[in-house]
Short mmCIF file of C-alpha atoms in Angstrom, two decimals:
data_model
loop_
_atom_site.label_atom_id
_atom_site.label_comp_id
_atom_site.label_asym_id
_atom_site.label_seq_id
_atom_site.Cartn_x
_atom_site.Cartn_y
_atom_site.Cartn_z
CA MET A 1 56.77 168.34 38.99
CA PRO A 2 56.40 164.83 37.58
CA GLN A 3 60.06 164.11 38.43
CA ILE A 4 59.56 165.27 42.03
CA ALA A 5 56.46 163.11 42.31
CA TRP A 6 58.28 160.04 41.07
CA LEU A 7 61.12 160.78 43.49
CA ILE A 8 58.71 161.03 46.40
CA ILE A 9 57.01 157.81 45.36
CA PHE A 10 60.39 156.06 45.16
CA VAL A 11 61.38 157.28 48.60
CA VAL A 12 58.06 156.19 50.05
CA ILE A 13 58.46 152.75 48.51
CA ILE A 14 61.95 152.42 49.99
CA VAL A 15 60.71 153.47 53.42
CA LEU A 16 57.83 151.03 53.21
CA LEU A 17 60.17 148.22 52.23
CA VAL A 18 62.49 149.02 55.13
CA MET A 19 59.56 149.16 57.54
CA LEU A 20 58.26 145.87 56.17
CA PHE A 21 61.66 144.25 56.66
CA VAL A 22 61.96 145.59 60.18
CA PHE A 23 58.42 144.58 60.99
CA THR A 24 59.02 141.09 59.64
CA ARG A 25 62.33 140.81 61.53
CA TYR A 26 61.08 141.83 64.96
CA PHE A 27 57.32 141.26 64.86
CA ARG A 28 57.58 137.71 66.19
CA LEU A 29 59.79 138.76 69.12
CA TRP A 30 57.58 141.76 69.84
CA ILE A 31 54.48 139.57 69.91
CA GLN A 32 56.21 137.24 72.38
CA CYS A 33 57.16 140.15 74.62
CA PHE A 34 53.69 141.67 74.36
CA THR A 35 51.80 138.48 75.16
CA THR A 36 54.11 137.52 78.05
CA LYS A 37 54.37 141.08 79.43
CA ALA A 38 58.15 140.93 79.18
CA GLY A 39 58.32 144.70 78.92
CA ILE A 40 60.51 144.90 75.82
CA GLY A 41 59.25 147.30 73.16
CA PHE A 42 59.60 147.23 69.40
CA PHE A 43 62.25 149.94 69.35
CA ASP A 44 64.11 148.18 72.16
CA LEU A 45 64.48 145.20 69.84
CA ILE A 46 65.85 147.43 67.11
CA GLY A 47 68.29 149.01 69.58
CA MET A 48 69.56 145.58 70.61
CA ASP A 49 70.35 144.78 67.02
CA LEU A 50 72.22 148.05 66.66
CA ARG A 51 74.20 147.30 69.88
CA LYS A 52 75.15 143.85 68.56
CA VAL A 53 73.08 142.10 71.21
CA ASN A 54 71.34 138.80 70.49
CA ALA A 55 67.72 139.90 70.75
CA ASP A 56 66.34 136.35 70.64
CA LEU A 57 68.48 135.33 73.63
CA ILE A 58 67.57 138.40 75.68
CA VAL A 59 63.87 138.00 74.95
CA ARG A 60 63.88 134.33 75.98
CA ALA A 61 65.80 135.13 79.17
CA ARG A 62 63.48 138.02 80.01
CA ILE A 63 60.39 135.86 79.42
CA MET A 64 61.78 133.11 81.69
CA ALA A 65 62.47 135.67 84.42
CA VAL A 66 59.01 137.27 84.16
CA GLN A 67 57.23 133.94 84.14
CA SER A 68 59.18 132.89 87.25
CA ASN A 69 58.64 136.22 88.98
CA ILE A 70 62.37 137.03 88.93
CA LYS A 71 63.09 140.75 88.83
CA ILE A 72 65.72 141.35 86.15
CA SER A 73 65.66 144.35 83.86
CA ARG A 74 66.40 144.25 80.16
CA ARG A 75 69.40 146.52 80.67
CA GLU A 76 70.93 144.12 83.21
CA LEU A 77 70.55 141.23 80.79
CA GLU A 78 72.11 143.22 77.97
CA SER A 79 74.96 144.39 80.18
CA HIS A 80 75.76 140.83 81.24
CA TYR A 81 75.61 139.65 77.63
CA LEU A 82 77.98 142.39 76.47
CA ALA A 83 80.36 141.47 79.34
CA GLY A 84 80.64 137.96 77.91
CA GLY A 85 78.38 136.22 80.41
CA ASN A 86 76.06 133.29 79.88
CA VAL A 87 72.66 134.99 80.23
CA PRO A 88 70.40 131.90 80.04
CA ASN A 89 72.58 130.06 82.56
CA VAL A 90 72.34 132.94 85.03
CA VAL A 91 68.56 133.21 84.65
CA ARG A 92 68.09 129.46 85.13
CA ALA A 93 70.32 129.61 88.22
CA LEU A 94 68.20 132.42 89.67
CA ILE A 95 65.03 130.44 88.99
CA SER A 96 66.49 127.33 90.68
CA ALA A 97 67.64 129.41 93.66
CA SER A 98 64.21 130.97 93.97
CA ARG A 99 62.51 127.57 93.90
CA ALA A 100 64.91 126.24 96.53
CA ASP A 101 64.55 129.35 98.71
CA ILE A 102 68.27 130.19 98.37
CA PRO A 103 69.07 133.91 98.68
CA MET A 104 70.65 135.03 95.43
CA ASP A 105 70.25 138.12 93.31
CA PHE A 106 71.26 138.87 89.73
CA LYS A 107 74.40 140.76 90.74
CA ARG A 108 75.77 137.81 92.70
CA ALA A 109 74.81 135.27 90.05
CA SER A 110 76.37 137.31 87.25
CA ALA A 111 79.57 137.76 89.27
CA ILE A 112 79.84 133.99 89.76
CA ASP A 113 79.22 133.44 86.05
CA LEU A 114 81.82 136.01 84.98
CA ALA A 115 84.30 134.39 87.38
CA GLY A 116 84.22 131.29 85.18
CA ARG A 117 82.06 129.11 87.43
CA ASN A 118 78.94 127.30 86.29
CA VAL A 119 76.43 129.16 88.45
CA GLU A 120 73.51 126.93 87.47
CA GLU A 121 75.42 123.78 88.44
CA ALA A 122 76.55 125.45 91.67
CA VAL A 123 72.97 126.21 92.68
CA GLN A 124 71.85 122.70 91.81
CA THR A 125 74.74 121.22 93.81
CA SER A 126 73.87 123.35 96.80
CA VAL A 127 70.37 121.84 96.67
CA ASN A 128 71.27 118.32 95.57
CA PRO A 129 74.73 117.37 96.96
CA LYS A 130 77.14 115.73 94.55
CA ILE A 131 79.52 112.82 95.12
CA ILE A 132 83.24 113.10 94.42
CA ASP A 133 85.33 109.94 93.99
CA VAL A 134 88.69 109.88 95.75
CA PRO A 135 90.96 109.37 93.89
CA ASP A 136 89.60 110.64 90.60
CA PRO A 137 89.36 107.64 88.20
CA ALA A 138 89.60 110.01 85.23
CA LYS A 139 93.24 110.67 86.14
CA GLY A 140 94.22 107.01 85.91
CA LYS A 141 94.51 106.19 89.61
CA THR A 142 91.88 104.05 91.29
CA THR A 143 93.08 103.73 94.90
CA ILE A 144 94.82 105.70 97.64
CA ASP A 145 97.78 103.58 98.77
CA ALA A 146 99.15 103.87 102.31
CA VAL A 147 101.23 101.69 104.65
CA ALA A 148 100.40 100.96 108.29
CA ARG A 149 103.08 100.78 110.96
CA ASP A 150 103.36 97.00 110.64
CA GLY A 151 104.44 97.42 107.02
CA ILE A 152 101.25 96.16 105.35
CA GLN A 153 99.97 98.23 102.44
CA LEU A 154 96.28 99.16 102.22
CA LYS A 155 94.50 100.42 99.13
CA ALA A 156 91.44 102.55 99.84
CA ARG A 157 88.72 104.26 97.82
CA ALA A 158 86.48 106.94 99.26
CA ARG A 159 83.36 108.82 98.20
CA VAL A 160 82.96 112.40 99.40
CA THR A 161 79.52 114.00 99.47
CA VAL A 162 79.72 117.77 99.07
CA ARG A 163 77.45 120.69 98.37
CA THR A 164 78.37 124.06 96.98
CA ASN A 165 79.19 126.86 99.37
CA LEU A 166 77.88 129.83 97.42
CA ASP A 167 79.53 132.31 99.78
CA GLN A 168 82.99 130.97 98.87
CA LEU A 169 82.31 130.03 95.27
CA ILE A 170 84.24 133.04 93.97
CA GLY A 171 87.89 132.47 94.84
CA GLY A 172 87.29 129.12 96.55
CA ALA A 173 89.30 126.00 95.75
CA THR A 174 87.90 123.45 93.32
CA GLU A 175 87.21 119.71 93.48
CA ASP A 176 90.87 118.88 92.93
CA THR A 177 91.71 120.44 96.30
CA ILE A 178 89.03 118.37 98.03
CA ILE A 179 90.37 115.19 96.41
CA ALA A 180 93.96 116.02 97.40
CA ARG A 181 93.07 116.84 101.00
CA VAL A 182 90.93 113.75 101.50
CA GLY A 183 93.66 111.57 100.00
CA GLU A 184 96.20 113.13 102.35
CA GLY A 185 93.91 112.47 105.32
CA ILE A 186 93.46 108.81 104.33
CA VAL A 187 97.22 108.30 104.01
CA THR A 188 97.85 109.96 107.39
CA THR A 189 95.18 107.92 109.16
CA ILE A 190 96.36 104.58 107.75
CA GLY A 191 99.99 105.46 108.39
CA SER A 192 99.29 106.19 112.07
CA ALA A 193 97.55 102.83 112.65
CA ASN A 194 99.59 100.27 114.56
CA THR A 195 98.45 97.38 112.37
CA TYR A 196 96.49 97.09 109.18
CA MET A 197 93.88 95.04 111.06
CA ASP A 198 92.95 98.12 113.09
CA VAL A 199 92.02 99.90 109.87
CA LEU A 200 90.10 96.93 108.48
CA ASP A 201 88.18 96.50 111.74
CA HIS A 202 87.28 100.18 112.07
CA PRO A 203 87.26 101.89 108.64
CA GLU A 204 84.89 104.53 110.02
CA ARG A 205 87.82 105.99 111.95
CA ILE A 206 89.26 107.19 108.67
CA SER A 207 86.05 109.03 107.84
CA GLU A 208 85.77 110.56 111.31
CA ARG A 209 89.36 111.74 111.41
CA VAL A 210 89.35 113.15 107.89
CA LEU A 211 85.94 114.78 108.35
CA ASN A 212 86.99 116.45 111.60
CA SER A 213 90.12 117.92 109.99
CA GLY A 214 88.24 120.80 108.37
CA LEU A 215 89.32 119.89 104.85
CA ASP A 216 86.70 122.12 103.23
CA ALA A 217 88.24 125.32 104.60
CA GLY A 218 88.90 127.79 101.80
CA THR A 219 87.12 125.68 99.20
CA ALA A 220 83.94 126.26 97.24
CA PHE A 221 82.33 123.21 98.83
CA GLU A 222 81.03 122.01 102.17
CA ILE A 223 81.86 118.39 102.97
CA LEU A 224 78.80 116.56 104.26
CA SER A 225 80.21 113.05 104.63
CA ILE A 226 83.21 110.92 103.74
CA ASP A 227 82.50 107.24 103.14
CA ILE A 228 85.16 104.57 102.64
CA ALA A 229 83.89 102.65 99.64
CA ASP A 230 86.49 99.88 99.67
CA ILE A 231 89.74 98.84 101.36
CA GLU A 232 92.04 96.19 99.91
CA VAL A 233 95.16 94.64 101.43
CA GLY A 234 98.21 95.17 99.28
CA GLU A 235 101.72 93.83 99.54
CA ASN A 236 103.92 93.55 102.62
CA VAL A 237 105.91 96.67 102.01
CA GLY A 238 107.76 96.39 105.33
CA ALA A 239 109.06 92.90 104.54
CA ARG A 240 110.06 93.97 101.05
CA LEU A 241 111.90 96.97 102.41
CA GLN A 242 113.66 94.80 105.00
CA ALA A 243 114.63 92.32 102.28
CA ASP A 244 115.93 95.15 100.13
CA GLN A 245 117.86 96.53 103.11
CA ALA A 246 119.33 93.10 103.87
CA GLU A 247 120.36 92.72 100.25
CA ALA A 248 121.92 96.15 100.31
CA ASP A 249 123.78 95.30 103.53
CA THR A 250 124.99 92.05 101.95
CA ARG A 251 126.30 93.89 98.92
CA ARG A 252 127.94 96.43 101.19
CA ALA A 253 129.61 93.66 103.25
CA GLN A 254 130.74 91.92 100.07
CA ALA A 255 132.22 95.17 98.83
CA HIS A 256 134.13 95.65 102.12
CA ALA A 257 135.34 92.02 102.01
CA GLU A 258 136.50 92.49 98.45
CA ILE A 259 138.39 95.60 99.50
CA ARG A 260 140.08 93.71 102.34
CA ARG A 261 140.91 90.79 100.02
CA ALA A 262 142.40 93.17 97.47
CA LYS A 263 144.49 94.78 100.21
CA ALA A 264 145.67 91.34 101.39
CA VAL A 265 146.62 90.33 97.85
CA ALA A 266 148.46 93.59 97.38
CA ARG A 267 150.26 93.11 100.70
CA GLU A 268 151.22 89.57 99.70
CA GLU A 269 152.62 90.81 96.42
CA GLU A 270 154.57 93.48 98.31
CA MET A 271 156.05 90.84 100.62
CA LYS A 272 157.02 88.67 97.67
CA ALA A 273 158.73 91.63 96.08
CA THR A 274 160.52 92.35 99.38
CA VAL A 275 161.74 88.72 99.58
CA VAL A 276 163.05 88.87 96.05
CA GLU A 277 164.75 92.17 96.80
CA ASN A 278 166.42 90.75 99.93
CA ARG A 279 167.59 87.67 98.04
CA ALA A 280 169.14 89.92 95.45
CA LYS A 281 170.94 91.78 98.22
CA VAL A 282 172.22 88.45 99.65
CA VAL A 283 173.50 87.41 96.23
CA LEU A 284 175.27 90.74 95.89
CA ALA A 285 176.78 90.34 99.32
CA GLU A 286 177.95 86.78 98.54
CA ALA A 287 179.59 88.08 95.38
CA ASP A 288 181.60 90.57 97.46
CA VAL A 289 183.06 87.86 99.79
CA PRO A 290 185.69 86.38 97.38
CA MET A 291 186.81 89.84 96.43
CA ALA A 292 187.23 90.75 100.09
CA ILE A 293 189.24 87.57 100.76
CA ALA A 294 191.50 88.23 97.78
CA LYS A 295 192.08 91.78 98.91
CA ALA A 296 192.98 90.56 102.39
CA PHE A 297 195.57 88.16 100.93
CA ARG A 298 197.12 90.88 98.92
CA ASN A 299 197.36 93.21 101.87
CA GLY A 300 198.74 90.54 104.13
CA GLN A 301 195.81 90.81 106.45
CA PHE A 302 194.83 87.17 106.07
CA ASN A 303 197.07 84.08 106.75
CA LEU A 304 196.57 80.39 106.65
CA ILE A 305 196.20 78.57 109.94
CA GLY A 306 199.57 77.21 111.34
CA LYS A 307 201.83 79.58 109.41
CA PRO A 308 203.59 82.51 111.09
CA ASN A 309 202.53 85.96 110.23
CA PRO A 310 205.57 87.95 109.14
CA VAL A 311 204.25 90.97 110.88
CA ASP A 312 204.29 89.25 114.28
CA GLY A 313 207.75 88.86 115.84
CA ASP A 314 207.12 85.90 118.11
CA GLY A 315 206.09 83.59 115.34
CA ALA A 316 202.95 82.51 117.17
CA ASP A 317 200.03 81.30 115.26
CA GLN A 318 197.87 84.34 114.51
CA PRO A 319 195.11 83.16 112.32
CA THR A 320 193.22 86.00 110.81
#
């Protein structure tokens, strides 16, 4: 009996210690939930710990939602946490949307967050439009360079005011697409101008043309305005290209002239060789003349002038 009593006492002490530890661990969070009417019980806190859920984070998010009159259950918060979402960011986004009278529920906000977008920043941008610099200075380029029809280069910088389109935030193109499209529109507008003075006199035409092109289609943003911040006159690209073309034509003409000169020199050398060859033939022919004369004497086919040819019977002079 004494051994059983001591065993019971030991077990009771262990249970009390465990209860004390648990009470100490979750009492603060439970008091917060109780005083703020967050609706999270003591055993719910223990269950979160067993499910590897950050109880402190869920309690803070639930309190923020309750205080802001946002209807989000504890299970929804836990589910989003276990899915790898940013629970505080989603709750703050819902609070901002509620204050700005933007229709958004927890399901939509959590989907945007799990898609990798900053839902809180998206809601804030839909309320307070943001400005995008074109081109992006962070990528090392400060101006959009284009050439008018008269060959003068213009360097432009633009500022695009956009707000988030929450309906296209999931799957919509990012800021890089907006920057690329606006840059393309600026280049096209400047390139279609007859002279660079037309662009300098009416820079608003760039904004109007680019803005009316529907550049925000398929993106996560809605373009509100496009403002040309600065336009600078660059170099005379047309004159430089003409000079380069003239230099290239000169080099081409020089190459053709060199080819013709080389052909003429080769032809001259061929003619010289032909002359030398003909002279050699003449020398060979001259060398054959004495031999032919000697052969004629031997055969009696050649006679001196004034002497009769024994072959002829009349003895007349028959020079050969």
